[in-house]
Short mmCIF file of C-alpha atoms in Angstrom, two decimals:
data_model
loop_
_atom_site.label_atom_id
_atom_site.label_comp_id
_atom_site.label_asym_id
_atom_site.label_seq_id
_atom_site.Cartn_x
_atom_site.Cartn_y
_atom_site.Cartn_z
CA MET A 22 121.83 100.66 87.63
CA VAL A 23 122.50 96.96 88.04
CA ILE A 24 119.81 94.42 88.68
CA TYR A 25 120.77 91.24 90.53
CA SER A 26 117.73 89.07 90.94
CA PHE A 27 113.96 88.87 91.01
CA TYR A 28 111.69 86.64 93.10
CA ILE A 29 107.97 85.93 93.28
CA PHE A 30 106.49 84.39 96.42
CA ASP A 31 102.92 83.13 96.60
CA ARG A 32 100.56 83.47 99.52
CA HIS A 33 101.70 80.15 100.96
CA SER A 34 105.14 81.74 101.32
CA GLU A 35 106.58 79.51 98.63
CA CYS A 36 109.00 80.85 96.08
CA ILE A 37 107.35 80.24 92.71
CA TYR A 38 109.75 82.08 90.46
CA THR A 39 113.34 83.26 90.59
CA LYS A 40 115.48 84.89 88.00
CA LYS A 41 119.06 86.01 88.37
CA TRP A 42 121.07 88.27 86.19
CA SER A 43 124.79 87.96 85.69
CA GLN A 44 126.69 89.05 88.78
CA ARG A 45 129.33 91.73 88.84
CA PRO A 46 129.41 92.92 85.24
CA THR A 47 133.05 93.38 84.34
CA SER A 48 133.37 97.13 84.64
CA ALA A 49 133.85 98.54 81.15
CA SER A 50 131.82 96.69 78.53
CA THR A 51 128.66 96.09 80.49
CA LYS A 52 126.21 93.98 78.62
CA SER A 53 124.98 93.03 82.04
CA LEU A 54 121.50 91.84 81.25
CA ARG A 55 122.16 88.24 80.44
CA PRO A 56 119.70 85.88 82.06
CA GLN A 57 121.29 82.92 83.70
CA SER A 58 118.58 80.72 84.95
CA GLY A 59 114.97 79.87 84.62
CA SER A 60 112.47 79.13 87.30
CA SER A 61 113.00 77.79 90.77
CA PHE A 62 111.85 74.22 90.19
CA THR A 63 114.70 73.47 87.81
CA SER A 64 116.69 72.99 90.98
CA GLY A 65 119.95 74.59 89.96
CA ASP A 66 123.11 73.96 91.87
CA GLY A 67 123.26 77.64 92.77
CA ALA A 68 126.75 78.52 91.65
CA ALA A 69 126.78 81.62 93.79
CA SER A 70 130.19 83.06 93.26
CA GLY A 71 132.14 84.83 95.96
CA ARG A 72 130.13 83.56 98.87
CA LYS A 73 129.70 80.57 101.11
CA ALA A 74 127.70 77.57 100.03
CA LEU A 75 124.23 79.06 99.99
CA SER A 76 122.15 77.54 97.26
CA LYS A 77 119.53 79.37 95.29
CA GLU A 78 116.75 77.89 97.41
CA ASP A 79 118.44 79.02 100.60
CA ASP A 80 118.75 82.49 99.19
CA ALA A 81 115.06 82.61 98.39
CA LYS A 82 114.19 81.41 101.88
CA LEU A 83 116.42 84.00 103.50
CA ILE A 84 114.87 86.74 101.41
CA PHE A 85 111.38 85.60 102.19
CA GLY A 86 112.12 85.51 105.90
CA THR A 87 113.59 88.97 105.82
CA VAL A 88 110.75 90.46 103.84
CA PHE A 89 108.11 88.75 105.97
CA SER A 90 109.58 89.97 109.27
CA LEU A 91 110.16 93.48 107.99
CA ARG A 92 106.65 93.73 106.59
CA ASN A 93 105.16 92.73 109.94
CA MET A 94 107.49 95.08 111.79
CA VAL A 95 106.64 98.00 109.52
CA ASN A 96 102.92 97.35 109.94
CA ARG A 97 103.27 97.26 113.68
CA ILE A 98 105.19 100.53 113.87
CA GLY A 99 103.35 102.56 111.27
CA GLY A 100 99.83 101.20 111.44
CA ASP A 101 97.92 98.91 109.09
CA ASP A 102 97.80 101.32 106.18
CA ASN A 103 101.58 101.48 106.13
CA THR A 104 103.37 99.52 103.42
CA PHE A 105 106.93 98.31 103.32
CA LEU A 106 108.68 99.66 100.21
CA SER A 107 112.37 98.85 100.25
CA TYR A 108 115.51 98.58 102.27
CA ARG A 109 119.11 99.29 101.46
CA THR A 110 122.35 97.93 102.85
CA GLY A 111 125.87 98.91 101.91
CA GLU A 112 125.88 96.32 99.12
CA TYR A 113 122.43 96.09 97.61
CA LYS A 114 118.88 97.35 97.73
CA LEU A 115 115.75 95.24 98.02
CA HIS A 116 112.49 96.45 96.51
CA TYR A 117 109.19 95.02 97.58
CA TYR A 118 105.67 94.98 96.23
CA GLU A 119 102.75 93.01 97.59
CA THR A 120 99.49 92.48 95.71
CA PRO A 121 96.14 92.39 97.50
CA THR A 122 96.22 88.60 97.13
CA ARG A 123 99.46 88.55 99.11
CA MET A 124 101.69 87.64 96.20
CA LYS A 125 105.06 89.16 96.96
CA PHE A 126 107.33 90.55 94.28
CA VAL A 127 110.92 91.19 95.30
CA MET A 128 113.75 92.64 93.29
CA LEU A 129 117.39 93.05 94.31
CA THR A 130 119.39 95.81 92.67
CA ASP A 131 122.45 97.89 93.39
CA THR A 132 122.20 100.65 95.98
CA LYS A 133 121.86 103.58 93.61
CA THR A 134 118.58 102.49 92.07
CA ASN A 135 115.46 104.50 92.85
CA ASN A 136 112.35 102.86 94.17
CA LEU A 137 111.08 100.14 91.85
CA ARG A 138 107.64 99.66 93.33
CA ILE A 139 106.03 100.87 90.10
CA VAL A 140 108.16 98.52 88.02
CA LEU A 141 107.18 95.58 90.22
CA HIS A 142 103.55 96.61 89.98
CA GLN A 143 103.83 96.65 86.21
CA ILE A 144 105.42 93.21 86.18
CA TRP A 145 102.46 91.96 88.13
CA ALA A 146 99.77 93.75 86.14
CA ASN A 147 101.17 93.49 82.63
CA LEU A 148 103.12 90.25 82.73
CA PHE A 149 102.05 88.02 85.59
CA VAL A 150 98.33 88.59 85.23
CA GLU A 151 98.41 88.50 81.44
CA PHE A 152 100.61 85.48 80.90
CA VAL A 153 100.27 83.39 84.04
CA VAL A 154 96.91 84.13 85.62
CA LYS A 155 95.04 84.33 82.30
CA ASN A 156 96.80 81.29 80.91
CA PRO A 157 94.14 78.54 80.63
CA LEU A 158 96.76 75.82 81.02
CA SER A 159 98.21 77.26 84.21
CA PRO A 160 96.86 76.07 87.58
CA VAL A 161 95.27 78.47 90.04
CA GLU A 162 97.99 77.91 92.60
CA HIS A 163 101.57 77.32 91.55
CA PRO A 164 103.09 74.76 93.91
CA GLY A 165 106.76 74.47 93.13
CA GLY A 166 106.48 77.13 90.47
CA VAL A 167 104.31 75.12 88.04
CA GLY A 168 102.99 77.27 85.22
CA VAL A 169 104.78 80.48 86.09
CA ALA A 170 107.90 80.20 84.00
CA ASN A 171 106.19 79.87 80.63
CA GLU A 172 107.76 81.21 77.48
CA LEU A 173 105.62 84.33 77.13
CA PHE A 174 106.22 85.40 80.72
CA GLU A 175 109.97 84.83 80.48
CA MET A 176 110.23 86.74 77.22
CA GLY A 177 108.01 89.55 78.42
CA LEU A 178 109.97 89.89 81.66
CA ASP A 179 113.25 89.91 79.82
CA SER A 180 112.27 92.62 77.37
CA PHE A 181 110.55 94.66 80.07
CA ILE A 182 113.64 94.61 82.28
CA LYS A 183 115.78 95.54 79.31
CA SER A 184 113.57 98.54 78.63
CA VAL A 185 113.65 99.65 82.27
CA PHE A 186 117.37 99.07 82.78
CA PRO A 187 119.01 100.06 79.51
CA SER A 188 122.72 99.38 79.72
CA MET B 11 110.09 121.97 127.27
CA TYR B 12 107.32 122.70 124.81
CA ASP B 13 106.00 119.61 123.08
CA PHE B 14 104.61 120.02 119.57
CA PRO B 15 101.06 118.70 119.50
CA LEU B 16 101.23 117.75 115.80
CA PRO B 17 104.24 117.55 113.53
CA CYS B 18 104.19 120.63 111.37
CA PRO B 19 104.38 119.65 107.67
CA TYR B 20 107.44 121.77 107.00
CA SER B 21 109.39 120.78 110.04
CA ARG B 22 111.86 117.96 110.07
CA VAL B 23 110.33 115.28 112.18
CA VAL B 24 112.18 112.61 114.06
CA PHE B 25 109.63 110.20 115.47
CA ALA B 26 111.70 108.02 117.73
CA LEU B 27 115.11 106.70 118.65
CA LEU B 28 115.90 103.14 119.65
CA VAL B 29 119.25 101.79 120.77
CA ILE B 30 119.89 98.05 120.51
CA ASN B 31 122.88 96.44 122.18
CA LYS B 32 125.06 93.88 120.46
CA ALA B 33 123.02 90.99 121.80
CA GLY B 34 119.78 92.31 120.33
CA GLY B 35 118.31 93.73 123.51
CA LEU B 36 116.63 97.10 123.58
CA ILE B 37 118.59 99.39 125.87
CA TYR B 38 117.03 102.75 125.08
CA ASN B 39 113.88 104.02 123.46
CA ARG B 40 112.48 107.47 123.24
CA GLU B 41 109.63 109.00 121.33
CA PHE B 42 110.13 112.60 120.22
CA HIS B 43 107.02 113.20 118.17
CA PRO B 44 103.73 111.33 118.03
CA GLY B 45 102.70 109.98 114.65
CA LEU B 46 103.48 106.30 114.80
CA THR B 47 101.60 103.62 116.64
CA LYS B 48 102.10 103.66 120.40
CA LEU B 49 103.90 100.46 121.26
CA SER B 50 104.11 98.82 124.65
CA SER B 51 107.56 98.21 126.04
CA ASN B 52 107.06 94.50 125.41
CA ASP B 53 106.31 95.12 121.73
CA LEU B 54 109.35 97.34 121.49
CA LEU B 55 111.55 94.59 122.92
CA ILE B 56 110.17 92.12 120.37
CA LEU B 57 110.73 94.65 117.64
CA ALA B 58 114.33 95.22 118.65
CA GLY B 59 115.02 91.50 118.72
CA THR B 60 113.38 90.99 115.34
CA PHE B 61 115.32 93.80 113.79
CA HIS B 62 118.54 92.44 115.22
CA GLY B 63 117.89 89.08 113.59
CA VAL B 64 116.82 90.52 110.26
CA HIS B 65 119.86 92.76 110.25
CA ALA B 66 122.07 89.70 110.60
CA ILE B 67 120.26 87.93 107.76
CA THR B 68 120.48 90.89 105.40
CA ARG B 69 124.23 90.89 105.93
CA ASN B 70 124.34 87.35 104.60
CA ILE B 71 122.25 87.97 101.52
CA ASN B 72 124.80 89.37 99.16
CA PRO B 73 123.74 89.22 95.52
CA ALA B 74 126.65 91.34 94.36
CA GLY B 75 129.35 89.03 95.68
CA ALA B 76 132.30 90.30 97.67
CA PRO B 77 134.06 93.27 96.08
CA GLN B 78 137.45 92.78 94.53
CA VAL B 79 139.69 94.11 97.26
CA PRO B 80 143.36 93.96 96.25
CA GLY B 81 144.78 91.07 98.26
CA GLY B 82 141.56 90.90 100.25
CA ASN B 83 140.25 87.66 98.81
CA ASN B 84 143.53 85.83 98.47
CA PRO B 85 143.03 82.29 99.81
CA ASN B 86 146.74 81.96 100.62
CA LEU B 87 146.68 84.81 103.10
CA PRO B 88 144.95 84.74 106.47
CA PRO B 89 141.68 86.69 106.38
CA ASN B 90 142.22 90.33 107.03
CA PRO B 91 139.61 91.60 109.50
CA MET B 92 139.76 95.07 108.06
CA SER B 93 139.28 94.02 104.43
CA TYR B 94 135.57 93.64 103.91
CA GLN B 95 132.62 93.63 106.26
CA PRO B 96 129.19 93.57 104.69
CA THR B 97 126.73 95.93 106.36
CA GLY B 98 123.20 94.98 107.20
CA ILE B 99 120.16 97.19 106.68
CA GLU B 100 121.10 100.85 106.56
CA VAL B 101 117.84 102.44 105.46
CA LEU B 102 114.36 100.96 105.46
CA GLU B 103 111.65 102.84 103.63
CA SER B 104 107.92 102.49 104.10
CA SER B 105 105.02 104.72 103.16
CA ASN B 106 104.65 106.35 106.59
CA PHE B 107 108.17 106.45 107.94
CA ARG B 108 111.81 105.84 107.21
CA LEU B 109 114.11 103.88 109.47
CA GLN B 110 117.78 104.71 109.49
CA CYS B 111 120.09 102.23 111.14
CA PHE B 112 123.61 102.97 112.24
CA GLN B 113 125.77 100.22 113.62
CA THR B 114 128.81 101.15 115.64
CA VAL B 115 132.06 99.20 115.39
CA THR B 116 131.22 97.43 118.63
CA GLY B 117 127.84 96.24 117.36
CA THR B 118 125.48 98.67 119.06
CA LYS B 119 122.70 99.72 116.70
CA PHE B 120 120.99 103.11 116.63
CA LEU B 121 117.60 103.15 114.93
CA LEU B 122 116.12 106.50 114.02
CA LEU B 123 112.52 106.65 112.83
CA THR B 124 111.86 109.76 110.75
CA GLU B 125 109.48 111.10 108.14
CA PRO B 126 109.93 109.48 104.71
CA GLN B 127 111.33 112.59 103.05
CA GLN B 128 113.54 113.84 105.84
CA PRO B 129 116.94 115.10 104.68
CA ASN B 130 120.28 114.88 106.49
CA VAL B 131 119.44 111.95 108.72
CA ASP B 132 123.11 110.98 108.58
CA THR B 133 124.20 114.15 110.37
CA THR B 134 121.42 113.78 112.94
CA MET B 135 122.58 110.23 113.56
CA ARG B 136 126.19 111.27 113.90
CA ARG B 137 125.24 113.94 116.40
CA ILE B 138 123.20 111.47 118.42
CA TYR B 139 126.16 109.11 118.45
CA GLU B 140 128.31 111.94 119.77
CA LEU B 141 125.78 112.63 122.51
CA TYR B 142 125.77 108.92 123.33
CA SER B 143 129.53 108.78 123.64
CA ASP B 144 129.61 111.97 125.69
CA PHE B 145 126.81 111.34 128.13
CA VAL B 146 126.41 107.57 128.23
CA MET B 147 129.81 106.03 127.57
CA LYS B 148 131.61 108.60 129.69
CA ASN B 149 129.16 108.19 132.54
CA PRO B 150 131.05 106.26 135.26
CA PHE B 151 127.84 104.79 136.65
CA TYR B 152 126.72 103.28 133.37
CA THR B 153 127.29 99.57 132.75
CA VAL B 154 127.79 98.75 129.08
CA GLU B 155 125.08 96.71 127.32
CA MET B 156 122.59 97.59 130.05
CA PRO B 157 119.54 99.87 129.71
CA ILE B 158 120.52 103.53 129.44
CA ARG B 159 119.23 105.70 132.25
CA CYS B 160 121.16 108.92 131.98
CA GLU B 161 119.21 112.08 132.57
CA LYS B 162 121.76 114.22 130.82
CA PHE B 163 121.55 112.10 127.68
CA ASP B 164 117.76 112.46 127.71
CA ARG B 165 117.94 116.20 128.10
CA SER B 166 120.56 116.76 125.47
CA LEU B 167 118.65 114.56 123.01
CA ASP B 168 115.50 116.57 123.65
CA GLY B 169 117.40 119.77 123.16
CA PHE B 170 119.02 118.62 119.95
CA VAL B 171 116.16 116.82 118.21
CA LYS B 172 113.33 119.14 119.16
CA ILE B 173 115.12 122.39 118.53
CA LYS B 174 116.36 121.13 115.21
CA SER B 175 112.88 120.14 114.03
#
């Protein structure tokens, strides 16, 4: 199981947190879980290897657009109680979890991973709520990602992902 | 032909089939079993267009990077059209249904809406594609990329999907 990236979108459809893991672990000695970047507002130059010039922000926007359209489509076909879980292409799989407050948690992994809805739920309940929402210094909304990428959340996310994806 | 009033829990249920042409227009839709929301033909057209767009976007999101094809990514050689084509959405899962998408080489997309746990959707899809090539593409009165109105295709689909489930 390889994990590529993780995104959080708030209810104003803004990307408030991104995290990417090293791409294409070199086959044999896979110590793949090496975090590369912090939060979205440290506007990185998006050194996306092996692809055209799509920056990190563009990637987040594309993913949000996809997820938003698919969620609406799925609701229209299957009724209001229907929830969008994931989709898979030949190259990757996207897992989706939406909280009642319309925060969207998205994770991109390789195609062989099982559904990660529970993992995303745990990230929300055990990490986001604990370290971001309950943080007295963090604002209620997070425009531009302010207050999300604090040290406790980063560390908690890192160790949690390592425990879920041992490699 | 006998129509099942409710999908039996043990049967394999295919809810619907949609065919989208390479421009994103809906050219065929058919409901086999009730269970999903009834959509007007207008809604279905919107849905087909949306899916077409999203499918194109998902092909561009590629977190894994292009695979290392021998000689495939050599900048000194002209791009080989057969080397690497990313696919868009293949399977979409939701709590009430599963959407399987199959794109032909010419860009026509077949969407099959099934139950979430349905096995062997691939073979069903392959069979439907065979029926499409037999009864639609070989029909001399059919214009490509236009709505499919072939009675024989309808009947054979009914026979295949409903008997199987």
